Coordinates of C-alpha atoms in Angstrom, one line a residue:
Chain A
X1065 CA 81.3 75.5 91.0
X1066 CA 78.0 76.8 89.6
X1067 CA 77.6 80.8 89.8
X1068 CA 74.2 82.1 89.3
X1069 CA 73.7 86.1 88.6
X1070 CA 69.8 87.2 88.6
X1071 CA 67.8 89.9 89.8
X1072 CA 66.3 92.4 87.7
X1073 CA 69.0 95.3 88.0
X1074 CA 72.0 95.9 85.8
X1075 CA 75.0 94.2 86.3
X1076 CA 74.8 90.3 85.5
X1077 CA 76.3 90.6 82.2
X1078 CA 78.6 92.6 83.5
X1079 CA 79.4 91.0 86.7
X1080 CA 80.4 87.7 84.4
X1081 CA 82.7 89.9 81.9
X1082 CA 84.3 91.2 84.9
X1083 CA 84.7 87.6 86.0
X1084 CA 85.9 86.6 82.5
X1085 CA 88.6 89.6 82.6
X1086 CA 90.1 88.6 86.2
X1087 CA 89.8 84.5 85.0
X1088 CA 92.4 85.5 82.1
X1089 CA 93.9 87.7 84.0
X1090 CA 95.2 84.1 85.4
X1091 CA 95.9 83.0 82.4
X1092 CA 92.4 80.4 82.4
X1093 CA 90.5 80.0 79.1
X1094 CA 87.2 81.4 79.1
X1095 CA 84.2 81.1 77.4
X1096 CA 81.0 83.6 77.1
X1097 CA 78.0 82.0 75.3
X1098 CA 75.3 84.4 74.8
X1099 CA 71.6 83.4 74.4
X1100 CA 69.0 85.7 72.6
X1101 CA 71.8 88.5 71.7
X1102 CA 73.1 88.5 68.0
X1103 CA 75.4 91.3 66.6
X1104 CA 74.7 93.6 69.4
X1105 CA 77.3 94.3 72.2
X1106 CA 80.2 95.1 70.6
X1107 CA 82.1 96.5 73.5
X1108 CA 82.5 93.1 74.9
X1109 CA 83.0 91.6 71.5
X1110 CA 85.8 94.1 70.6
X1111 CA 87.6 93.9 74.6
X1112 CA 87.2 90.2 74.0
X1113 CA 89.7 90.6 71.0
X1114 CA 92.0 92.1 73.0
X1115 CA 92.2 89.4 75.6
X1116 CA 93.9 86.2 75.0
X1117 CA 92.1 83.2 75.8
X1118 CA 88.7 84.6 76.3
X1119 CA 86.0 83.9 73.6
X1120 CA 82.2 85.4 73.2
X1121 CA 79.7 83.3 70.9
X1122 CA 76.4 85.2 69.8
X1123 CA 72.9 82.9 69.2
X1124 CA 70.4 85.2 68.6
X1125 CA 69.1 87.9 66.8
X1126 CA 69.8 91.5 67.2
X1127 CA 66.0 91.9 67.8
X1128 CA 64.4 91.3 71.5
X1129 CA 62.6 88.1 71.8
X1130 CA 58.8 88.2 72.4
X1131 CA 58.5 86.2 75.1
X1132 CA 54.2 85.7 74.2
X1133 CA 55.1 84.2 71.9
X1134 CA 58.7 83.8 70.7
X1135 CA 59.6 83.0 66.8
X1136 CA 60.8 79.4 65.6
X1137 CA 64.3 81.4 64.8
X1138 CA 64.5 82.3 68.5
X1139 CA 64.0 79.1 69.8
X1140 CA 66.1 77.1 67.1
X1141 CA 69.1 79.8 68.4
X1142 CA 68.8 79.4 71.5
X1143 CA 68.8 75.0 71.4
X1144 CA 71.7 76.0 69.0
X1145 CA 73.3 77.8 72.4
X1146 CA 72.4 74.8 74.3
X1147 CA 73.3 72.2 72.1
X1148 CA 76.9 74.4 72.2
X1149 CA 77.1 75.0 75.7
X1150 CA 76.9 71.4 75.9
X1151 CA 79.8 70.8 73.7
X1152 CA 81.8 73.1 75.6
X1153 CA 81.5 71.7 79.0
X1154 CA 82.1 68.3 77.4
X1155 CA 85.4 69.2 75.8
X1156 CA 86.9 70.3 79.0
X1157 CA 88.6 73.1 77.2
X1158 CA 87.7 76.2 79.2
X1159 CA 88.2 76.8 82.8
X1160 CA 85.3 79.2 82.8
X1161 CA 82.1 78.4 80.9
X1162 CA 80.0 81.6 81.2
X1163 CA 75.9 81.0 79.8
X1164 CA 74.7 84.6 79.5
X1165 CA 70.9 84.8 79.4
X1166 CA 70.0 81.6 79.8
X1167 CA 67.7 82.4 82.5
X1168 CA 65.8 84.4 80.5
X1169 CA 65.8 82.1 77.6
X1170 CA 64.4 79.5 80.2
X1171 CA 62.1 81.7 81.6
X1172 CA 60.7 82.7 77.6
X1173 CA 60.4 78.9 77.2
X1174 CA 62.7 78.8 74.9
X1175 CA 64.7 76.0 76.6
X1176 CA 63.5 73.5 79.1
X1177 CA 64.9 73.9 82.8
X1178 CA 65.9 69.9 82.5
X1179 CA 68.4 70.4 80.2
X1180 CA 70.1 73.3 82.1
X1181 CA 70.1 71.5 84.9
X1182 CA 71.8 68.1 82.5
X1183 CA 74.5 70.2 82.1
X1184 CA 75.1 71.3 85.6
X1185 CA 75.2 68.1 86.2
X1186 CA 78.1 67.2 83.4
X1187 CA 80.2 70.3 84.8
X1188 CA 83.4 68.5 86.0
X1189 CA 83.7 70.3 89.3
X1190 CA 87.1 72.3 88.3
X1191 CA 85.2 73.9 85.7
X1192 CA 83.6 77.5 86.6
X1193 CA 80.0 77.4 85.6
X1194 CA 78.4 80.8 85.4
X1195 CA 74.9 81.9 84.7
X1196 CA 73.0 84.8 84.0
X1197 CA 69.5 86.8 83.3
X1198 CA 66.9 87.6 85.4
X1199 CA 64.4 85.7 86.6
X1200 CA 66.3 82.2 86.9
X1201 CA 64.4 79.4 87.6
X1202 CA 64.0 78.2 91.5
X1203 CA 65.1 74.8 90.3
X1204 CA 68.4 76.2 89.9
X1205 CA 69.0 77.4 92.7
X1206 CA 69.3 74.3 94.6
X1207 CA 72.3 72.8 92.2
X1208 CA 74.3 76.8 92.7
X1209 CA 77.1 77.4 95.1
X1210 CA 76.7 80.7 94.7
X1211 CA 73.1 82.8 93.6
X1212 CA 74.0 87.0 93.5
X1213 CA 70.2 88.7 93.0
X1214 CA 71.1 92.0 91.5
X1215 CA 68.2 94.4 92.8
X1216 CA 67.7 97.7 91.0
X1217 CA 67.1 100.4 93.5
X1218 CA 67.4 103.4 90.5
X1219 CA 67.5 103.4 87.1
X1220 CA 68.7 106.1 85.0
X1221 CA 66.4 105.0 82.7
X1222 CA 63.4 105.9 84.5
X1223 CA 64.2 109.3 83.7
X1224 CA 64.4 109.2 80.1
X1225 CA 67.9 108.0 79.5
X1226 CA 68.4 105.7 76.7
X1227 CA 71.3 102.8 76.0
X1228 CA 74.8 104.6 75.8
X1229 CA 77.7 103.1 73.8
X1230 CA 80.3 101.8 76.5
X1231 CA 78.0 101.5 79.3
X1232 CA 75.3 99.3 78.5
X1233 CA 76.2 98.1 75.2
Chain B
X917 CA 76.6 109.8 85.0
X918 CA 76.7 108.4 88.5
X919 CA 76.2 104.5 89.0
X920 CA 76.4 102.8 92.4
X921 CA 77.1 99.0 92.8
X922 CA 76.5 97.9 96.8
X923 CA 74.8 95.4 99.0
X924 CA 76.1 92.6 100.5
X925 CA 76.4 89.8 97.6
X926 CA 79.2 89.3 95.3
X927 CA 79.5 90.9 92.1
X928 CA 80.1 94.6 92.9
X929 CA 83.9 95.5 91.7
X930 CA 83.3 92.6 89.1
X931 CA 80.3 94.3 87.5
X932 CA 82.5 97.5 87.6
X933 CA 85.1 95.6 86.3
X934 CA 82.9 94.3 83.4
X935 CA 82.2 98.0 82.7
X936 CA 85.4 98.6 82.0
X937 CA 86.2 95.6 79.4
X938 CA 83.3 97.0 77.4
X939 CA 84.4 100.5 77.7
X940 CA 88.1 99.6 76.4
X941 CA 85.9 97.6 74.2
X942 CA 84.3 101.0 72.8
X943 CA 87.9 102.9 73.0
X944 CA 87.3 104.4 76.1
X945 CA 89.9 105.7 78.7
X946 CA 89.2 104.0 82.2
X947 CA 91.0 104.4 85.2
X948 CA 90.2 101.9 88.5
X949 CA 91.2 103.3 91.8
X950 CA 90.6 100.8 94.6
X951 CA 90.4 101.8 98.1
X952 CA 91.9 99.8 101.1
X953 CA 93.4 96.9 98.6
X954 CA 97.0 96.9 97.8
X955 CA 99.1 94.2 96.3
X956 CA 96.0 91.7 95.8
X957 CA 93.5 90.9 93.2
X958 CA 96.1 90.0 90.8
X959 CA 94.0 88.6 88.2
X960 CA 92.6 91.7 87.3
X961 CA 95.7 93.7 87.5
X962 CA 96.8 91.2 85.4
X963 CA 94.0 91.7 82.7
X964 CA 94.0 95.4 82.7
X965 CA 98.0 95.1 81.7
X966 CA 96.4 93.3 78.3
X967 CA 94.2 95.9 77.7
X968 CA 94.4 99.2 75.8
X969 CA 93.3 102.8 78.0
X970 CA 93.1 100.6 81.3
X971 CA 94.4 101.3 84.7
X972 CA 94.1 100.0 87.7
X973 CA 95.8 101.8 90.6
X974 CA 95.5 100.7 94.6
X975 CA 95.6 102.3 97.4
X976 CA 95.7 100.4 100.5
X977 CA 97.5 97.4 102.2
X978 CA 96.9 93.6 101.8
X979 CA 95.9 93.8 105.6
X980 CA 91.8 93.5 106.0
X981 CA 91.0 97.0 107.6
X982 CA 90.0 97.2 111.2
X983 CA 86.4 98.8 111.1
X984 CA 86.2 99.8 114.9
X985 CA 89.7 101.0 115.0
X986 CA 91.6 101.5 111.3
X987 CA 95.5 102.1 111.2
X988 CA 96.9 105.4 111.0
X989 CA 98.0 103.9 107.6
X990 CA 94.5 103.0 106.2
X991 CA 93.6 106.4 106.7
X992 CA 96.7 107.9 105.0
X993 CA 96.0 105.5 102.1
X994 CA 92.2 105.6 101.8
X995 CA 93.0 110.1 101.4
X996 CA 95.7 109.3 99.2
X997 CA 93.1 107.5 97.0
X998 CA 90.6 110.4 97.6
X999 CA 92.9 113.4 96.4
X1000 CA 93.9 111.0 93.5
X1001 CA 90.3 110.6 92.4
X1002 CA 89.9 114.2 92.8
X1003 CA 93.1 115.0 90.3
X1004 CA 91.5 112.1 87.8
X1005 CA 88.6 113.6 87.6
X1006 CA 89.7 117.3 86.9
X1007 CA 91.9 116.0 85.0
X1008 CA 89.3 115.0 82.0
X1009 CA 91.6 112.6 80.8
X1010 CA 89.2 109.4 81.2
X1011 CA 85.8 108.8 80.2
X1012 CA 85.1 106.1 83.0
X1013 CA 86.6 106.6 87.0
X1014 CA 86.0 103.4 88.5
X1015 CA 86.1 103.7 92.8
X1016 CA 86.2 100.5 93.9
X1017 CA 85.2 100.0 97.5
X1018 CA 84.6 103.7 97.9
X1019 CA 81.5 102.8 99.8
X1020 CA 83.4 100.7 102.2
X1021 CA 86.3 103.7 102.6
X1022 CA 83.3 105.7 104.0
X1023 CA 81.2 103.2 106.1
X1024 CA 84.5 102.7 108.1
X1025 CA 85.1 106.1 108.4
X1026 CA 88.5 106.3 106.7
X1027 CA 87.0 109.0 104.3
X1028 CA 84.0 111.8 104.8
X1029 CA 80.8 110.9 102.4
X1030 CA 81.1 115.1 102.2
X1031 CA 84.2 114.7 100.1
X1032 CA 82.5 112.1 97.9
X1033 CA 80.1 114.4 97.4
X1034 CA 82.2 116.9 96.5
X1035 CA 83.9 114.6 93.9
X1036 CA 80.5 113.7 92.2
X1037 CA 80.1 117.1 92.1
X1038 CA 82.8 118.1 89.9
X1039 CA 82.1 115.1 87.9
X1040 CA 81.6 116.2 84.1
X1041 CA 78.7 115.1 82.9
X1042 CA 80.5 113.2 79.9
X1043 CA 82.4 111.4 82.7
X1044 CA 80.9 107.5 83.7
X1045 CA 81.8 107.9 87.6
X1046 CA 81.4 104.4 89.7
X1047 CA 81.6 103.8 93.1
X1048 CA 81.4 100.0 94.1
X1049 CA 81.5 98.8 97.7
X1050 CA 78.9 97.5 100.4
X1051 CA 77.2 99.7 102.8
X1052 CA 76.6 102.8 100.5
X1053 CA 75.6 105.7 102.5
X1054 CA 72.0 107.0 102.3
X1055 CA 73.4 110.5 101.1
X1056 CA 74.8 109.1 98.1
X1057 CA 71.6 108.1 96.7
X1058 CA 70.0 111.3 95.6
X1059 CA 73.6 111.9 93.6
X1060 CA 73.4 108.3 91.6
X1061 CA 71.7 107.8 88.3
X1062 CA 71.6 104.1 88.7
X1063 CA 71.9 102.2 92.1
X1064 CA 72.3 97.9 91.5
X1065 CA 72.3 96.3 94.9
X1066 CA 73.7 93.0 94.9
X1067 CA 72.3 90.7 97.4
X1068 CA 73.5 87.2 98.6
X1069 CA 70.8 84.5 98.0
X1070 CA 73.0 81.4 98.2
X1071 CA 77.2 81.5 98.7
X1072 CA 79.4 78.8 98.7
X1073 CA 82.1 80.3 101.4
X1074 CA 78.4 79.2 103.8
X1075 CA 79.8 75.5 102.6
X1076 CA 83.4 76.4 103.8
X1077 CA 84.9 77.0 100.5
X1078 CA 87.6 79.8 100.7
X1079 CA 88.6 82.0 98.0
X1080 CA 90.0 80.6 94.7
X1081 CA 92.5 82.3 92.5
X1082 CA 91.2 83.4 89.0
X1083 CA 87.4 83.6 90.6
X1084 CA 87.5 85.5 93.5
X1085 CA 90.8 87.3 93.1

């Protein structure tokens, strides 16, 4: 089954950790490939720890991606993710493949549609395919089983709030 | 800080649930009190077992409630909930109170959206408070800091799938 999380409000990210967390729960093996995040989010990276089975693998740098005009390094990590997720749905070794990001990454140009949709393809059908980030591409939508848009209706943010430890990071 | 998760898509407690991995991530103290389930969603019950400072606690009966008409016994349950909540949050003894299907508890009438109120109220500003759930009422809105609502694009139970262990429970 292919799970799709988009929409510009918060909770994507979330929404698939809280998937990862029940998935174990179960005693499945799950795996969290991040695109365009590097040594940030170390709530998830520590709870991670904690649970067996479950891993998270960082490509990216810890800096935001311009998405202009995005840096050789950002696009090499991210086909790095790609080339990774695709190892990962090959071995058959998770129950739960969760691509974080990876809408945005497609949506920087950072990856081609095409090959996201290649590895749709490859997901044996017992394997739980997950993705996230705003903006995913309409292609997508017609290999997913299940698309969540996540709409913001109020952001804390807007009123001068910035990033908390715990909460969004 | 008050966050909301509602509409009609999937992702709502598993976002909240997310939150709650990175909190424990962070070494935060998180408690989970879900309205009208009880002796279900054993995944994450499961999960929060393997983690440090997290608690889920239920409060209702496997049953599906009756909207028009709710039992006697959803009502007893959906208040025990409520005055638990209320002691949790006076308490001070958790930095994130998770109220899973809240919003539902009071769009079937089992609870008064005053008492919510009340609750938010007397919510410490240090304290993350989270209400999950469809259907959140209007009143709510001018209390939240941040309001995701989760809509259904595309769902796979439309293709007659039912629910599968380790995803949606």
């Amino acid at each position: 089954m292919i799970q799709i999380y988009t929409g510009n409000g918060k909770g994507k990210t979330t929404a698939a950790l809280g998937l990862a967390l029940r998935a174990v729960g179960h005693g499945f093996k799950v795996i969290m490939i991040q695109f365009m995040k590097g040594k940030i989010n170390y709530g998830e990276l520590e709870s991670a720890k904690l649970l067996p089975n479950f891993t998270i693998e960082q490509y990216g740098r810890p800096d935001f991606v311009n998405p202009e005009n995005p840096d050789k390094i950002d696009i090499d990590l991210a086909k790095q993710a790609l080339k990774r997720s695709k190892e990962v749905i090959k071995s058959q070794k998770f129950d739960m493949v969760i691509l974080d990001e990876i809408n945005v990454a497609i949506s920087f140009g950072l990856i081609n549609v095409d090959e996201v949709i290649d590895i749709i393809k490859q997901t044996p059908s017992k394997t739980e395919l997950i993705l996230t980030g705003r903006n995913a591409h309409p292609e997508l939508e017609k290999y997913a089983d299940l698309i969540s848009e996540v709409r913001e209706i109020k952001h804390h943010f807007q009123k001068g709030v910035s990033a908390r430890k715990g909460i969004e990071y």
